[in-house]
Amino acid sequence: PSSPFDQPHPTDYLISRMNKLVLALCLGAASAFVPASRPAMRTVRFAEEAAPAEEAAPAEVEEAPPAPAGPPPMSEALPFLPCPPALVGYDVAGNHGFDPVGFTDWFPRDWLREAELKHGRICQLAVVGFAATDLGLKLPGEIHQVSSINAHDVALSYGSMQQLIIWLSVFEIVSAIGVNQMINENSGRKPGGEKLPYRH
């Protein structure tokens, strides 16, 4: 007599198919890290070379085609990926060729650097403010006598966050003038520069 445990479960087939699909997806993702192979150079035989030497008319010497460019330099940050072309020779601090998504193919690199520095500085200020509040450095007034965890909700209830978004929007509009001049007008402003955001 056969046991009910000997019979295949209806979901066994589905699980087997899912396992094969997951394996195929993993192998497909892993193939993204395999360097592309170059096609083999084919030798083309011209009709003049195939003809006997006596019948061949003297041909002009053709210049050899330029040697193919070497492989692109590899990224220092991700040594298994090539360095993005926009970052090759981009002489700024911290450039190690890190752009696995390829943002430098879509956006100007100075704009990306400006955004990176601005976000980094805001995060540094946020960490210092968060720590300072919990260490007891607080402004006078009832609104400021809260922990850093509750500060956001309290500021929303008093209307401070709405004012903050207005003033930050004004700052972003003014700084966008300088960023536009840096990218489109070659004003000489460096990304994240300490100068005024616009040219006089």
Tab-separated table of C-alpha atoms in Angstrom:
chain	number	residue	atom	x	y	z
A	1	PRO	CA	0.000	0.000	0.000
A	2	SER	CA	1.293	3.424	-0.912
A	3	SER	CA	1.577	6.050	1.726
A	4	PRO	CA	0.153	9.564	1.230
A	5	PHE	CA	3.698	10.808	1.807
A	6	ASP	CA	4.888	8.980	-1.330
A	7	GLN	CA	2.638	11.055	-3.552
A	8	PRO	CA	4.133	14.290	-4.922
A	9	HIS	CA	2.631	17.403	-3.441
A	10	PRO	CA	0.846	19.669	-5.964
A	11	THR	CA	3.233	22.534	-5.170
A	12	ASP	CA	6.427	20.488	-5.701
A	13	TYR	CA	6.412	21.220	-9.421
A	14	LEU	CA	5.951	24.945	-8.780
A	15	ILE	CA	8.736	25.030	-6.194
A	16	SER	CA	11.067	23.216	-8.599
A	17	ARG	CA	10.309	25.745	-11.334
A	18	MET	CA	10.811	28.659	-8.924
A	19	ASN	CA	14.194	27.276	-7.840
A	20	LYS	CA	15.286	27.044	-11.473
A	21	LEU	CA	14.088	30.592	-12.114
A	22	VAL	CA	15.968	31.941	-9.091
A	23	LEU	CA	19.114	30.103	-10.183
A	24	ALA	CA	18.812	31.523	-13.710
A	25	LEU	CA	18.350	35.054	-12.352
A	26	CYS	CA	21.392	34.705	-10.082
A	27	LEU	CA	23.540	33.464	-12.949
A	28	GLY	CA	22.275	36.280	-15.157
A	29	ALA	CA	23.154	38.857	-12.519
A	30	ALA	CA	26.588	37.316	-12.037
A	31	SER	CA	27.280	37.586	-15.764
A	32	ALA	CA	27.152	41.367	-15.439
A	33	PHE	CA	30.518	41.223	-13.666
A	34	VAL	CA	32.248	39.207	-16.393
A	35	PRO	CA	34.330	41.441	-18.676
A	36	ALA	CA	33.122	41.617	-22.238
A	37	SER	CA	35.189	39.609	-24.672
A	38	ARG	CA	36.520	41.284	-27.767
A	39	PRO	CA	35.647	39.792	-31.129
A	40	ALA	CA	38.547	38.090	-32.849
A	41	MET	CA	40.185	40.129	-35.591
A	42	ARG	CA	39.470	38.635	-38.974
A	43	THR	CA	42.039	38.670	-41.754
A	44	VAL	CA	40.534	39.833	-45.017
A	45	ARG	CA	42.169	38.674	-48.190
A	46	PHE	CA	41.974	41.175	-51.008
A	47	ALA	CA	41.686	40.141	-54.654
A	48	GLU	CA	45.090	41.686	-55.430
A	49	GLU	CA	46.749	39.446	-52.847
A	50	ALA	CA	45.008	36.359	-54.215
A	51	ALA	CA	46.190	37.015	-57.802
A	52	PRO	CA	49.628	35.783	-58.931
A	53	ALA	CA	52.472	38.213	-58.331
A	54	GLU	CA	53.289	38.537	-62.082
A	55	GLU	CA	49.815	39.774	-62.987
A	56	ALA	CA	49.429	42.088	-60.019
A	57	ALA	CA	49.904	45.752	-60.815
A	58	PRO	CA	52.012	47.729	-58.382
A	59	ALA	CA	49.618	49.006	-55.762
A	60	GLU	CA	50.022	52.017	-53.581
A	61	VAL	CA	51.079	51.314	-50.050
A	62	GLU	CA	48.115	51.820	-47.779
A	63	GLU	CA	48.568	53.202	-44.335
A	64	ALA	CA	47.934	50.758	-41.581
A	65	PRO	CA	44.760	51.428	-39.610
A	66	PRO	CA	45.350	53.033	-36.235
A	67	ALA	CA	45.970	50.624	-33.438
A	68	PRO	CA	42.876	49.999	-31.365
A	69	ALA	CA	42.735	51.932	-28.145
A	70	GLY	CA	43.715	49.999	-25.075
A	71	PRO	CA	41.164	48.913	-22.544
A	72	PRO	CA	39.608	51.708	-20.491
A	73	PRO	CA	41.224	52.373	-17.119
A	74	MET	CA	39.690	50.493	-14.251
A	75	SER	CA	37.956	52.234	-11.364
A	76	GLU	CA	39.988	52.518	-8.170
A	77	ALA	CA	36.839	52.207	-6.052
A	78	LEU	CA	35.469	49.181	-7.946
A	79	PRO	CA	38.482	47.475	-9.543
A	80	PHE	CA	36.300	45.006	-11.457
A	81	LEU	CA	34.523	47.825	-13.373
A	82	PRO	CA	35.932	50.308	-15.870
A	83	CYS	CA	36.204	53.911	-14.734
A	84	PRO	CA	33.358	56.017	-16.210
A	85	PRO	CA	34.706	58.137	-19.097
A	86	ALA	CA	33.505	61.387	-17.490
A	87	LEU	CA	35.590	60.681	-14.366
A	88	VAL	CA	38.852	59.843	-16.155
A	89	GLY	CA	41.160	62.783	-15.503
A	90	TYR	CA	38.599	64.616	-13.337
A	91	ASP	CA	41.093	66.024	-10.846
A	92	VAL	CA	39.146	66.610	-7.637
A	93	ALA	CA	39.587	65.282	-4.136
A	94	GLY	CA	37.861	61.959	-3.598
A	95	ASN	CA	37.562	60.975	-7.260
A	96	HIS	CA	38.267	57.250	-7.374
A	97	GLY	CA	36.042	56.446	-10.350
A	98	PHE	CA	32.991	55.463	-8.294
A	99	ASP	CA	29.885	55.652	-10.465
A	100	PRO	CA	28.428	52.145	-10.823
A	101	VAL	CA	24.991	53.432	-11.869
A	102	GLY	CA	26.379	55.770	-14.539
A	103	PHE	CA	24.998	59.101	-13.320
A	104	THR	CA	27.906	60.909	-15.017
A	105	ASP	CA	26.512	59.744	-18.370
A	106	TRP	CA	23.291	61.688	-17.738
A	107	PHE	CA	24.260	64.709	-15.604
A	108	PRO	CA	27.191	67.156	-15.623
A	109	ARG	CA	29.813	65.969	-13.173
A	110	ASP	CA	30.177	69.431	-11.584
A	111	TRP	CA	26.445	69.441	-10.837
A	112	LEU	CA	26.722	65.994	-9.246
A	113	ARG	CA	29.719	67.111	-7.175
A	114	GLU	CA	27.862	70.240	-6.051
A	115	ALA	CA	24.908	68.105	-4.914
A	116	GLU	CA	27.199	65.615	-3.164
A	117	LEU	CA	29.020	68.335	-1.216
A	118	LYS	CA	25.791	70.123	-0.303
A	119	HIS	CA	24.154	66.936	0.964
A	120	GLY	CA	27.275	65.972	2.879
A	121	ARG	CA	27.437	69.362	4.623
A	122	ILE	CA	23.736	69.238	5.526
A	123	CYS	CA	24.188	65.757	6.996
A	124	GLN	CA	27.166	66.941	9.047
A	125	LEU	CA	25.137	69.854	10.440
A	126	ALA	CA	22.239	67.506	11.215
A	127	VAL	CA	24.469	65.113	13.177
A	128	VAL	CA	26.032	67.977	15.151
A	129	GLY	CA	22.619	69.491	15.889
A	130	PHE	CA	21.176	66.137	16.899
A	131	ALA	CA	24.042	65.466	19.312
A	132	ALA	CA	24.162	69.035	20.670
A	133	THR	CA	20.461	68.992	21.515
A	134	ASP	CA	20.756	65.772	23.487
A	135	LEU	CA	23.875	67.077	25.261
A	136	GLY	CA	21.834	70.001	26.639
A	137	LEU	CA	22.656	72.825	24.210
A	138	LYS	CA	19.172	74.212	23.581
A	139	LEU	CA	17.817	77.583	22.537
A	140	PRO	CA	15.534	79.413	24.964
A	141	GLY	CA	11.806	78.981	24.538
A	142	GLU	CA	9.304	76.219	25.074
A	143	ILE	CA	9.560	74.951	21.505
A	144	HIS	CA	13.244	74.079	21.944
A	145	GLN	CA	12.938	72.212	25.255
A	146	VAL	CA	12.447	68.792	23.639
A	147	SER	CA	14.676	65.871	22.759
A	148	SER	CA	16.126	65.639	19.284
A	149	ILE	CA	13.829	62.688	18.514
A	150	ASN	CA	10.699	64.800	19.156
A	151	ALA	CA	12.035	68.040	17.655
A	152	HIS	CA	10.610	67.402	14.180
A	153	ASP	CA	7.043	66.801	15.377
A	154	VAL	CA	7.132	69.787	17.761
A	155	ALA	CA	8.502	72.068	15.031
A	156	LEU	CA	5.688	70.936	12.737
A	157	SER	CA	3.059	71.711	15.351
A	158	TYR	CA	4.450	75.247	15.874
A	159	GLY	CA	4.776	75.960	12.126
A	160	SER	CA	8.581	76.198	12.151
A	161	MET	CA	9.093	73.515	9.527
A	162	GLN	CA	6.913	75.413	7.052
A	163	GLN	CA	9.109	78.493	7.493
A	164	LEU	CA	12.199	76.357	7.125
A	165	ILE	CA	11.045	74.950	3.778
A	166	ILE	CA	10.339	78.485	2.509
A	167	TRP	CA	13.799	79.799	3.446
A	168	LEU	CA	15.553	76.720	2.092
A	169	SER	CA	13.653	77.120	-1.181
A	170	VAL	CA	14.852	80.726	-1.460
A	171	PHE	CA	18.432	79.580	-0.789
A	172	GLU	CA	18.150	76.843	-3.436
A	173	ILE	CA	16.846	79.309	-6.036
A	174	VAL	CA	19.714	81.730	-5.380
A	175	SER	CA	22.329	78.969	-5.393
A	176	ALA	CA	20.868	77.551	-8.635
A	177	ILE	CA	21.962	80.779	-10.341
A	178	GLY	CA	25.580	80.111	-9.377
A	179	VAL	CA	25.390	76.442	-10.344
A	180	ASN	CA	23.935	77.378	-13.737
A	181	GLN	CA	26.740	79.901	-14.300
A	182	MET	CA	29.315	77.310	-13.239
A	183	ILE	CA	28.021	74.646	-15.648
A	184	ASN	CA	26.734	76.620	-18.647
A	185	GLU	CA	28.766	79.843	-18.551
A	186	ASN	CA	32.166	78.628	-17.259
A	187	SER	CA	32.181	81.210	-14.478
A	188	GLY	CA	35.184	79.617	-12.768
A	189	ARG	CA	33.170	78.728	-9.685
A	190	LYS	CA	34.178	75.396	-8.198
A	191	PRO	CA	31.536	72.891	-7.030
A	192	GLY	CA	30.764	73.539	-3.386
A	193	GLY	CA	32.738	76.797	-3.508
A	194	GLU	CA	32.661	79.173	-0.584
A	195	LYS	CA	32.083	82.226	-2.774
A	196	LEU	CA	28.703	83.838	-3.228
A	197	PRO	CA	26.581	81.569	-5.393
A	198	TYR	CA	26.334	84.087	-8.222
A	199	ARG	CA	28.791	86.093	-10.300
A	200	HIS	CA	28.939	89.884	-9.812
